Short mmCIF file of C-alpha atoms and ligand atoms in Angstrom, two decimals:
data_model
loop_
_atom_site.label_atom_id
_atom_site.label_comp_id
_atom_site.label_asym_id
_atom_site.label_seq_id
_atom_site.Cartn_x
_atom_site.Cartn_y
_atom_site.Cartn_z
CA MET A 1 -31.86 -19.80 26.01
CA LYS A 2 -28.70 -21.93 25.66
CA LYS A 3 -30.33 -24.73 27.60
CA LEU A 4 -33.40 -24.62 25.41
CA LEU A 5 -31.23 -24.76 22.31
CA ALA A 6 -29.35 -27.77 23.67
CA ILE A 7 -32.60 -29.57 24.40
CA LEU A 8 -33.98 -28.80 20.96
CA LEU A 9 -30.77 -29.96 19.34
CA ALA A 10 -30.79 -33.17 21.31
CA LEU A 11 -34.42 -33.74 20.46
CA ALA A 12 -33.76 -33.15 16.78
CA MET A 13 -31.01 -35.72 16.91
CA VAL A 14 -33.07 -38.31 18.73
CA LEU A 15 -35.82 -37.90 16.17
CA GLY A 16 -33.26 -38.31 13.42
CA LEU A 17 -33.95 -34.91 11.92
CA THR A 18 -30.79 -34.76 9.87
CA ALA A 19 -30.58 -33.05 6.53
CA CYS A 20 -27.36 -34.39 5.12
CA SER A 21 -27.16 -34.93 1.39
CA GLY A 22 -27.12 -38.27 -0.30
CA GLY A 23 -23.61 -37.46 -1.58
CA SER A 24 -22.02 -38.91 -4.67
CA GLY A 25 -21.80 -42.55 -3.70
CA GLY A 26 -25.29 -42.94 -2.19
CA GLU A 27 -25.74 -43.84 1.46
CA THR A 28 -24.08 -47.22 1.84
CA THR A 29 -25.12 -47.69 5.44
CA LYS A 30 -28.42 -46.41 6.63
CA ALA A 31 -28.78 -44.14 9.61
CA PRO A 32 -30.27 -46.01 12.57
CA ASP A 33 -33.77 -47.07 11.63
CA GLN A 34 -36.45 -45.95 14.06
CA THR A 35 -38.54 -49.04 13.35
CA THR A 36 -35.93 -51.66 14.31
CA ALA A 37 -35.41 -52.93 17.81
CA ALA A 38 -31.90 -51.40 17.88
CA PRO A 39 -31.48 -48.86 20.66
CA GLN A 40 -31.55 -45.29 19.39
CA PRO A 41 -29.27 -42.46 20.46
CA GLY A 42 -30.70 -40.86 23.54
CA THR A 43 -32.60 -43.87 24.80
CA THR A 44 -31.69 -45.58 28.06
CA ALA A 45 -30.24 -48.48 26.06
CA ALA A 46 -27.19 -46.35 25.11
CA PRO A 47 -24.12 -47.43 27.03
CA THR A 48 -24.23 -44.73 29.66
CA GLY A 49 -21.17 -42.86 30.71
CA GLU A 50 -18.80 -44.06 28.00
CA LYS A 51 -16.38 -41.26 27.26
CA VAL A 52 -15.96 -39.64 23.85
CA GLY A 53 -13.02 -37.30 23.21
CA VAL A 54 -13.89 -34.24 21.15
CA ALA A 55 -10.89 -32.17 19.99
CA MET A 56 -11.66 -28.81 18.36
CA PRO A 57 -8.97 -26.56 16.83
CA THR A 58 -9.68 -23.13 18.32
CA LYS A 59 -12.20 -20.99 20.13
CA ASP A 60 -11.23 -18.01 17.97
CA LEU A 61 -13.69 -18.84 15.25
CA GLN A 62 -17.40 -18.85 15.91
CA ARG A 63 -18.04 -22.07 14.04
CA TRP A 64 -15.83 -24.33 16.21
CA ASN A 65 -17.54 -23.06 19.36
CA GLU A 66 -20.84 -24.09 17.85
CA ASP A 67 -19.51 -27.43 16.62
CA GLY A 68 -18.10 -28.24 20.07
CA ALA A 69 -21.22 -27.17 21.95
CA ASN A 70 -23.52 -29.06 19.57
CA LEU A 71 -21.44 -32.23 19.80
CA LYS A 72 -21.27 -32.11 23.58
CA ALA A 73 -25.01 -31.53 24.00
CA MET A 74 -25.94 -34.24 21.52
CA LEU A 75 -23.47 -36.79 22.89
CA GLU A 76 -24.75 -36.21 26.40
CA ALA A 77 -28.35 -36.52 25.24
CA ALA A 78 -27.39 -39.86 23.70
CA GLY A 79 -26.02 -41.07 27.04
CA TYR A 80 -22.30 -40.47 26.57
CA GLU A 81 -19.82 -38.31 28.40
CA ALA A 82 -18.02 -35.76 26.24
CA ASP A 83 -14.45 -34.66 26.93
CA LEU A 84 -14.43 -31.46 24.86
CA GLN A 85 -11.08 -29.70 24.36
CA TYR A 86 -10.00 -26.71 22.27
CA GLY A 87 -6.43 -26.62 20.93
CA ALA A 88 -5.87 -22.83 20.68
CA ASN A 89 -4.57 -23.37 17.12
CA ASP A 90 -1.44 -24.84 18.68
CA ILE A 91 -0.44 -28.28 17.39
CA PRO A 92 1.44 -29.51 20.54
CA THR A 93 -1.59 -28.49 22.65
CA GLN A 94 -3.92 -30.55 20.49
CA VAL A 95 -1.51 -33.51 20.55
CA SER A 96 -1.31 -33.48 24.35
CA GLN A 97 -5.10 -33.13 24.64
CA LEU A 98 -5.44 -36.26 22.50
CA GLU A 99 -2.85 -38.12 24.60
CA ASN A 100 -4.89 -37.29 27.69
CA MET A 101 -8.13 -38.43 26.07
CA ILE A 102 -6.53 -41.76 25.19
CA ALA A 103 -5.03 -42.15 28.68
CA ASN A 104 -8.32 -41.18 30.34
CA GLY A 105 -10.34 -43.93 28.71
CA CYS A 106 -12.13 -42.24 25.79
CA LYS A 107 -13.66 -44.95 23.64
CA VAL A 108 -13.96 -42.89 20.43
CA LEU A 109 -12.11 -39.75 19.31
CA VAL A 110 -13.75 -37.01 17.24
CA ILE A 111 -11.08 -34.65 15.93
CA ALA A 112 -11.17 -31.38 14.00
CA SER A 113 -7.44 -31.11 13.44
CA ILE A 114 -5.37 -27.94 13.56
CA ASP A 115 -2.88 -29.38 11.11
CA GLY A 116 -4.03 -32.49 9.31
CA ASP A 117 -0.46 -33.75 8.92
CA SER A 118 0.68 -33.61 12.53
CA LEU A 119 -1.32 -36.24 14.36
CA GLY A 120 0.24 -39.47 13.04
CA THR A 121 2.19 -40.34 16.18
CA VAL A 122 -0.54 -39.69 18.73
CA LEU A 123 -3.14 -41.46 16.60
CA ALA A 124 -0.90 -44.52 16.38
CA GLN A 125 -1.45 -44.77 20.16
CA ALA A 126 -5.21 -44.64 19.61
CA LYS A 127 -5.00 -47.38 17.00
CA GLU A 128 -2.96 -49.56 19.34
CA LYS A 129 -5.77 -49.29 21.88
CA ASN A 130 -8.46 -49.93 19.23
CA ILE A 131 -9.94 -46.48 19.69
CA PRO A 132 -11.75 -45.47 16.50
CA VAL A 133 -11.01 -41.98 15.18
CA ILE A 134 -13.56 -39.83 13.37
CA ALA A 135 -12.00 -36.92 11.46
CA TYR A 136 -14.39 -34.01 11.93
CA ASP A 137 -14.78 -31.47 9.10
CA ARG A 138 -11.04 -31.60 8.23
CA LEU A 139 -9.42 -34.80 7.02
CA ILE A 140 -6.46 -36.07 9.06
CA MET A 141 -3.73 -36.99 6.61
CA ASN A 142 -1.23 -39.83 6.40
CA SER A 143 -2.52 -41.79 9.36
CA ASP A 144 -4.05 -45.25 9.07
CA ALA A 145 -5.72 -44.70 12.45
CA VAL A 146 -8.50 -42.60 10.86
CA SER A 147 -11.61 -44.77 10.74
CA TYR A 148 -14.25 -42.35 9.39
CA TYR A 149 -14.62 -38.80 8.13
CA ALA A 150 -17.65 -36.55 8.55
CA THR A 151 -17.70 -33.23 6.76
CA PHE A 152 -19.54 -31.09 4.25
CA ASP A 153 -19.08 -31.59 0.55
CA ASN A 154 -16.02 -29.34 0.39
CA TRP A 155 -15.64 -29.47 -3.40
CA LEU A 156 -19.23 -28.28 -3.68
CA VAL A 157 -18.43 -25.38 -1.32
CA GLY A 158 -15.68 -24.27 -3.73
CA THR A 159 -17.74 -24.69 -6.90
CA LYS A 160 -20.63 -22.75 -5.37
CA GLN A 161 -18.25 -19.86 -4.66
CA GLY A 162 -16.76 -19.97 -8.17
CA GLU A 163 -20.17 -20.20 -9.81
CA PHE A 164 -21.42 -17.29 -7.74
CA ILE A 165 -18.62 -15.06 -9.07
CA ARG A 166 -19.13 -16.35 -12.63
CA ASP A 167 -22.85 -15.55 -12.49
CA ALA A 168 -22.56 -12.25 -10.62
CA LEU A 169 -20.07 -10.88 -13.16
CA LYS A 170 -21.98 -12.55 -16.04
CA LEU A 171 -18.70 -13.92 -17.33
CA ASP A 172 -20.39 -15.84 -20.13
CA THR A 173 -22.05 -12.80 -21.67
CA GLU A 174 -20.24 -9.61 -20.58
CA ALA A 175 -17.11 -8.54 -22.44
CA GLY A 176 -14.99 -7.74 -19.37
CA PRO A 177 -12.19 -8.02 -18.55
CA PHE A 178 -12.86 -8.13 -14.81
CA ASN A 179 -10.25 -7.90 -12.06
CA ILE A 180 -10.21 -10.63 -9.45
CA GLU A 181 -8.03 -11.50 -6.43
CA PHE A 182 -7.87 -14.73 -4.43
CA ILE A 183 -7.52 -15.82 -0.82
CA THR A 184 -7.80 -19.21 0.83
CA GLY A 185 -7.04 -20.73 4.22
CA ASP A 186 -4.43 -22.64 6.17
CA PRO A 187 -2.02 -24.74 4.11
CA GLY A 188 -2.20 -27.51 6.76
CA ASP A 189 -5.97 -27.80 6.28
CA ASN A 190 -6.74 -30.37 3.59
CA ASN A 191 -10.08 -28.64 3.00
CA ILE A 192 -8.40 -25.81 1.10
CA ASN A 193 -7.52 -28.26 -1.65
CA PHE A 194 -11.22 -28.84 -2.17
CA PHE A 195 -12.44 -25.28 -1.58
CA PHE A 196 -9.82 -23.59 -3.74
CA ASP A 197 -9.50 -26.23 -6.45
CA GLY A 198 -13.29 -26.51 -6.64
CA ALA A 199 -13.64 -22.76 -7.16
CA MET A 200 -10.77 -22.70 -9.65
CA SER A 201 -12.38 -25.51 -11.65
CA VAL A 202 -15.06 -22.91 -12.45
CA LEU A 203 -12.89 -19.76 -12.70
CA GLN A 204 -9.64 -20.93 -14.32
CA PRO A 205 -11.09 -21.03 -17.87
CA TYR A 206 -11.95 -17.32 -17.55
CA LEU A 207 -8.42 -16.51 -16.36
CA ASP A 208 -7.12 -18.51 -19.31
CA ASN A 209 -9.27 -16.66 -21.88
CA GLY A 210 -8.50 -13.24 -20.33
CA LYS A 211 -12.01 -12.40 -19.16
CA LEU A 212 -10.72 -12.50 -15.58
CA VAL A 213 -7.47 -10.74 -14.77
CA CYS A 214 -5.55 -11.06 -11.51
CA LYS A 215 -3.54 -7.82 -11.27
CA SER A 216 -1.40 -9.03 -8.34
CA GLY A 217 -0.53 -12.20 -10.26
CA GLN A 218 -1.23 -14.16 -7.04
CA THR A 219 -3.25 -17.13 -8.21
CA GLU A 220 -1.34 -20.11 -6.83
CA LYS A 221 -2.89 -21.88 -3.84
CA ALA A 222 0.35 -21.77 -1.84
CA VAL A 223 0.64 -18.02 -2.42
CA VAL A 224 -2.97 -17.14 -1.58
CA ALA A 225 -3.05 -19.37 1.54
CA THR A 226 -3.57 -17.78 4.98
CA ALA A 227 -1.96 -19.33 8.07
CA ASN A 228 -4.64 -20.31 10.61
CA TRP A 229 -7.28 -18.68 8.42
CA ALA A 230 -6.44 -15.47 10.33
CA THR A 231 -8.42 -12.32 9.61
CA ASP A 232 -5.52 -9.95 10.40
CA ALA A 233 -3.15 -11.81 8.04
CA ALA A 234 -5.81 -11.68 5.32
CA GLN A 235 -6.26 -7.97 5.94
CA SER A 236 -2.57 -7.10 5.70
CA ARG A 237 -2.05 -9.19 2.56
CA PHE A 238 -4.99 -7.40 0.92
CA GLU A 239 -3.81 -3.97 2.07
CA ASN A 240 -0.60 -4.70 0.16
CA ILE A 241 -2.44 -5.99 -2.90
CA LEU A 242 -4.70 -2.92 -2.94
CA SER A 243 -1.92 -0.39 -2.52
CA SER A 244 0.27 -2.04 -5.15
CA ASN A 245 -2.38 -2.72 -7.79
CA TYR A 246 -5.54 -0.70 -7.21
CA ALA A 247 -4.41 2.61 -5.69
CA ASP A 248 -4.48 4.28 -9.14
CA GLY A 249 -8.25 3.86 -9.48
CA THR A 250 -8.19 0.42 -11.09
CA PRO A 251 -11.44 -1.30 -10.07
CA LEU A 252 -11.46 -4.64 -8.24
CA HIS A 253 -14.50 -6.61 -9.41
CA ALA A 254 -14.32 -9.81 -7.38
CA VAL A 255 -12.52 -11.57 -4.56
CA LEU A 256 -12.70 -15.32 -4.19
CA ALA A 257 -12.38 -15.83 -0.44
CA SER A 258 -12.65 -19.42 0.78
CA ASN A 259 -14.28 -18.57 4.10
CA ASP A 260 -15.72 -15.79 6.22
CA SER A 261 -12.71 -15.13 8.48
CA THR A 262 -10.52 -14.42 5.44
CA ALA A 263 -13.32 -12.51 3.69
CA LEU A 264 -13.61 -10.31 6.78
CA GLY A 265 -9.90 -9.41 6.45
CA VAL A 266 -10.49 -8.50 2.80
CA GLU A 267 -13.47 -6.31 3.75
CA ASN A 268 -11.45 -4.57 6.46
CA ALA A 269 -8.67 -3.89 3.94
CA LEU A 270 -11.17 -2.52 1.42
CA ALA A 271 -12.59 -0.21 4.08
CA SER A 272 -9.14 1.22 4.85
CA SER A 273 -7.36 1.10 1.49
CA TYR A 274 -9.80 1.20 -1.44
CA THR A 275 -11.87 4.10 -2.72
CA ASN A 276 -13.15 3.02 -6.15
CA ASP A 277 -16.94 3.14 -6.69
CA VAL A 278 -16.86 -0.43 -7.99
CA TYR A 279 -17.17 -2.68 -4.94
CA PRO A 280 -16.05 -6.29 -5.48
CA VAL A 281 -18.25 -9.38 -5.35
CA ILE A 282 -16.84 -11.25 -2.34
CA THR A 283 -17.51 -14.87 -1.43
CA GLY A 284 -17.22 -16.59 1.95
CA GLN A 285 -18.26 -19.61 3.94
CA ASP A 286 -19.72 -20.35 7.41
CA CYS A 287 -22.30 -17.56 7.78
CA ASP A 288 -20.41 -16.18 10.78
CA ILE A 289 -22.39 -13.52 12.65
CA ALA A 290 -19.85 -10.76 11.90
CA ILE A 291 -20.02 -11.64 8.24
CA MET A 292 -23.79 -11.83 8.14
CA LYS A 293 -23.86 -8.23 9.30
CA ASN A 294 -21.53 -7.32 6.42
CA LEU A 295 -23.61 -9.40 4.03
CA ILE A 296 -26.80 -7.65 5.05
CA ASP A 297 -24.96 -4.30 4.65
CA GLY A 298 -23.88 -5.24 1.10
CA LYS A 299 -20.17 -5.65 1.93
CA GLN A 300 -20.10 -9.36 1.11
CA ALA A 301 -22.17 -10.92 -1.64
CA MET A 302 -22.44 -14.52 -0.46
CA SER A 303 -21.46 -17.03 2.16
CA VAL A 304 -21.90 -20.79 2.25
CA PHE A 305 -24.08 -22.09 5.04
CA LYS A 306 -22.85 -25.29 6.65
CA ASP A 307 -25.35 -26.21 9.34
CA THR A 308 -23.11 -27.37 12.18
CA ARG A 309 -26.13 -28.94 13.90
CA THR A 310 -26.48 -31.35 11.01
CA LEU A 311 -22.82 -32.33 11.00
CA ALA A 312 -22.74 -32.82 14.77
CA SER A 313 -25.85 -34.97 14.71
CA LYS A 314 -24.39 -37.16 11.95
CA VAL A 315 -21.20 -37.59 13.98
CA VAL A 316 -23.18 -38.60 17.05
CA GLU A 317 -24.89 -41.27 14.93
CA MET A 318 -21.43 -42.46 13.90
CA VAL A 319 -20.19 -42.55 17.49
CA ASP A 320 -23.31 -44.37 18.64
CA ALA A 321 -22.92 -47.00 15.92
CA LEU A 322 -19.24 -47.54 16.80
CA MET A 323 -20.05 -47.87 20.50
CA LYS A 324 -22.64 -50.53 19.67
CA GLY A 325 -20.46 -52.44 17.22
CA LYS A 326 -22.51 -51.36 14.23
CA GLU A 327 -21.55 -49.77 10.90
CA PRO A 328 -21.60 -45.97 11.01
CA PRO A 329 -23.51 -44.18 8.24
CA VAL A 330 -21.38 -43.16 5.25
CA ASN A 331 -22.37 -41.84 1.82
CA ASP A 332 -19.00 -41.50 0.08
CA THR A 333 -16.09 -43.91 -0.16
CA GLU A 334 -14.18 -42.56 -3.13
CA THR A 335 -13.39 -38.89 -2.61
CA TYR A 336 -11.20 -38.48 0.47
CA ASN A 337 -7.89 -40.31 0.31
CA ASN A 338 -5.73 -39.39 3.30
CA GLY A 339 -2.57 -40.94 1.90
CA THR A 340 -3.26 -44.35 3.44
CA GLY A 341 -6.40 -45.03 1.38
CA PHE A 342 -9.93 -43.72 0.95
CA ILE A 343 -11.63 -42.90 4.23
CA PRO A 344 -15.34 -43.81 4.45
CA SER A 345 -17.05 -40.45 4.72
CA PHE A 346 -20.35 -38.78 5.34
CA LEU A 347 -20.69 -35.56 3.35
CA CYS A 348 -23.34 -33.06 4.39
CA GLU A 349 -24.73 -30.55 1.94
CA PRO A 350 -23.58 -26.91 1.90
CA VAL A 351 -26.05 -24.22 0.79
CA SER A 352 -25.34 -20.81 -0.79
CA CYS A 353 -26.48 -17.95 1.40
CA THR A 354 -27.18 -14.43 0.14
CA VAL A 355 -29.19 -11.47 1.26
CA ASP A 356 -32.17 -13.05 -0.52
CA ASN A 357 -32.35 -16.32 1.41
CA TYR A 358 -30.53 -15.73 4.72
CA LYS A 359 -33.74 -15.23 6.71
CA GLU A 360 -35.13 -18.55 5.64
CA LEU A 361 -31.80 -20.40 6.06
CA LEU A 362 -30.61 -18.91 9.31
CA ILE A 363 -33.48 -17.35 11.18
CA ASP A 364 -36.46 -19.52 10.27
CA SER A 365 -34.35 -22.61 10.97
CA GLY A 366 -33.49 -21.30 14.45
CA TYR A 367 -29.75 -21.10 13.74
CA TYR A 368 -29.66 -17.42 14.72
CA THR A 369 -32.20 -15.05 16.16
CA GLU A 370 -32.98 -11.89 14.22
CA ASP A 371 -31.40 -9.87 17.06
CA GLN A 372 -28.05 -11.64 16.71
CA LEU A 373 -27.73 -10.30 13.17
CA LYS A 374 -28.52 -6.69 14.04
C1 BGC R 1 -13.70 -25.28 7.71
C2 BGC R 1 -14.35 -23.95 7.47
C3 BGC R 1 -13.70 -22.88 8.33
C4 BGC R 1 -12.20 -22.95 8.28
C5 BGC R 1 -11.55 -22.03 9.28
C6 BGC R 1 -12.22 -25.17 7.54
O1 BGC R 1 -11.59 -26.39 7.73
O2 BGC R 1 -14.24 -26.25 6.84
O3 BGC R 1 -15.73 -24.04 7.73
O4 BGC R 1 -14.11 -21.62 7.92
O5 BGC R 1 -11.73 -24.25 8.49
O6 BGC R 1 -11.79 -22.43 10.56
#
């Protein structure tokens, strides 16, 4: 089954079946054109055997396992060797993995960082050796060694979550007030600035006019952050919030959770420490299998689907272009400043997932089988 999936993925990539959005700035460099004489990923003209370092943050979360496996399969189908490493959410481990990749002759590095601020020194070594660096999903900050960034439109992820809560609670027409609590991810992950601020751009006006009330008073990003996006930390923070603010029968109407691993902690806390008949509207992101089961059971209202196949295939196009001295595809050059300037980016499109469209998004597209969600 795994093998078949890998072959299908590779085939999809070779055929250029990518579904990334046009993004805000329009695609400034086209994806490799099938009609030109240029060698395509996966053909024998690809420089065979060149090594690509792929650094992923952790195996703990389902999505990074998928990202890593997709990247490896697609790179190999395109004729490259992939050195895939997982950093166990430990910064020194990721740094030493990158040092090894550089020493072992990797020609391009693809990095989903654990902490976007901690790779400056090791990436200076990459720059010295002219090894291009592609920041994968999470932007690497304050390093001029970052050549490109491939991710999903993270602001759009946040606004979709905020809009979902606004619409589910009918904030523009119902009198309210409604009680809401907040949770986001790791403070070292630049993505939370886009997820959380994007959602707040929708919800803050309702906090300001009193239609939304946060009983715990915890609305600041630094306060609602969760180290390593950990489910157990999310759960214990919410157990405290529930016992201090909702134990007297006060209803909780909504929880803005930036992703599925934190949403899962919230749902676990609700199961153990909340008895009100009003069950909150909870957001998430990633369409993790554990969460999809909760979503189907009505314990989470929405997630955001980020098709990791699409992102991986776009990154393989980028790698292939770099290996061949061509311009990698980008569609945004003015959103992601890593402190050294704007990083040319490719933003893929996130899609809202609910109980109404999950079959079409996840099962019909072959992302999951029906059995996996049972
Ligand atoms: C990713 C999310 C993921 C989170 C936790 C973020 O950087 O964009 O998809 O849920 O990290 O791993």
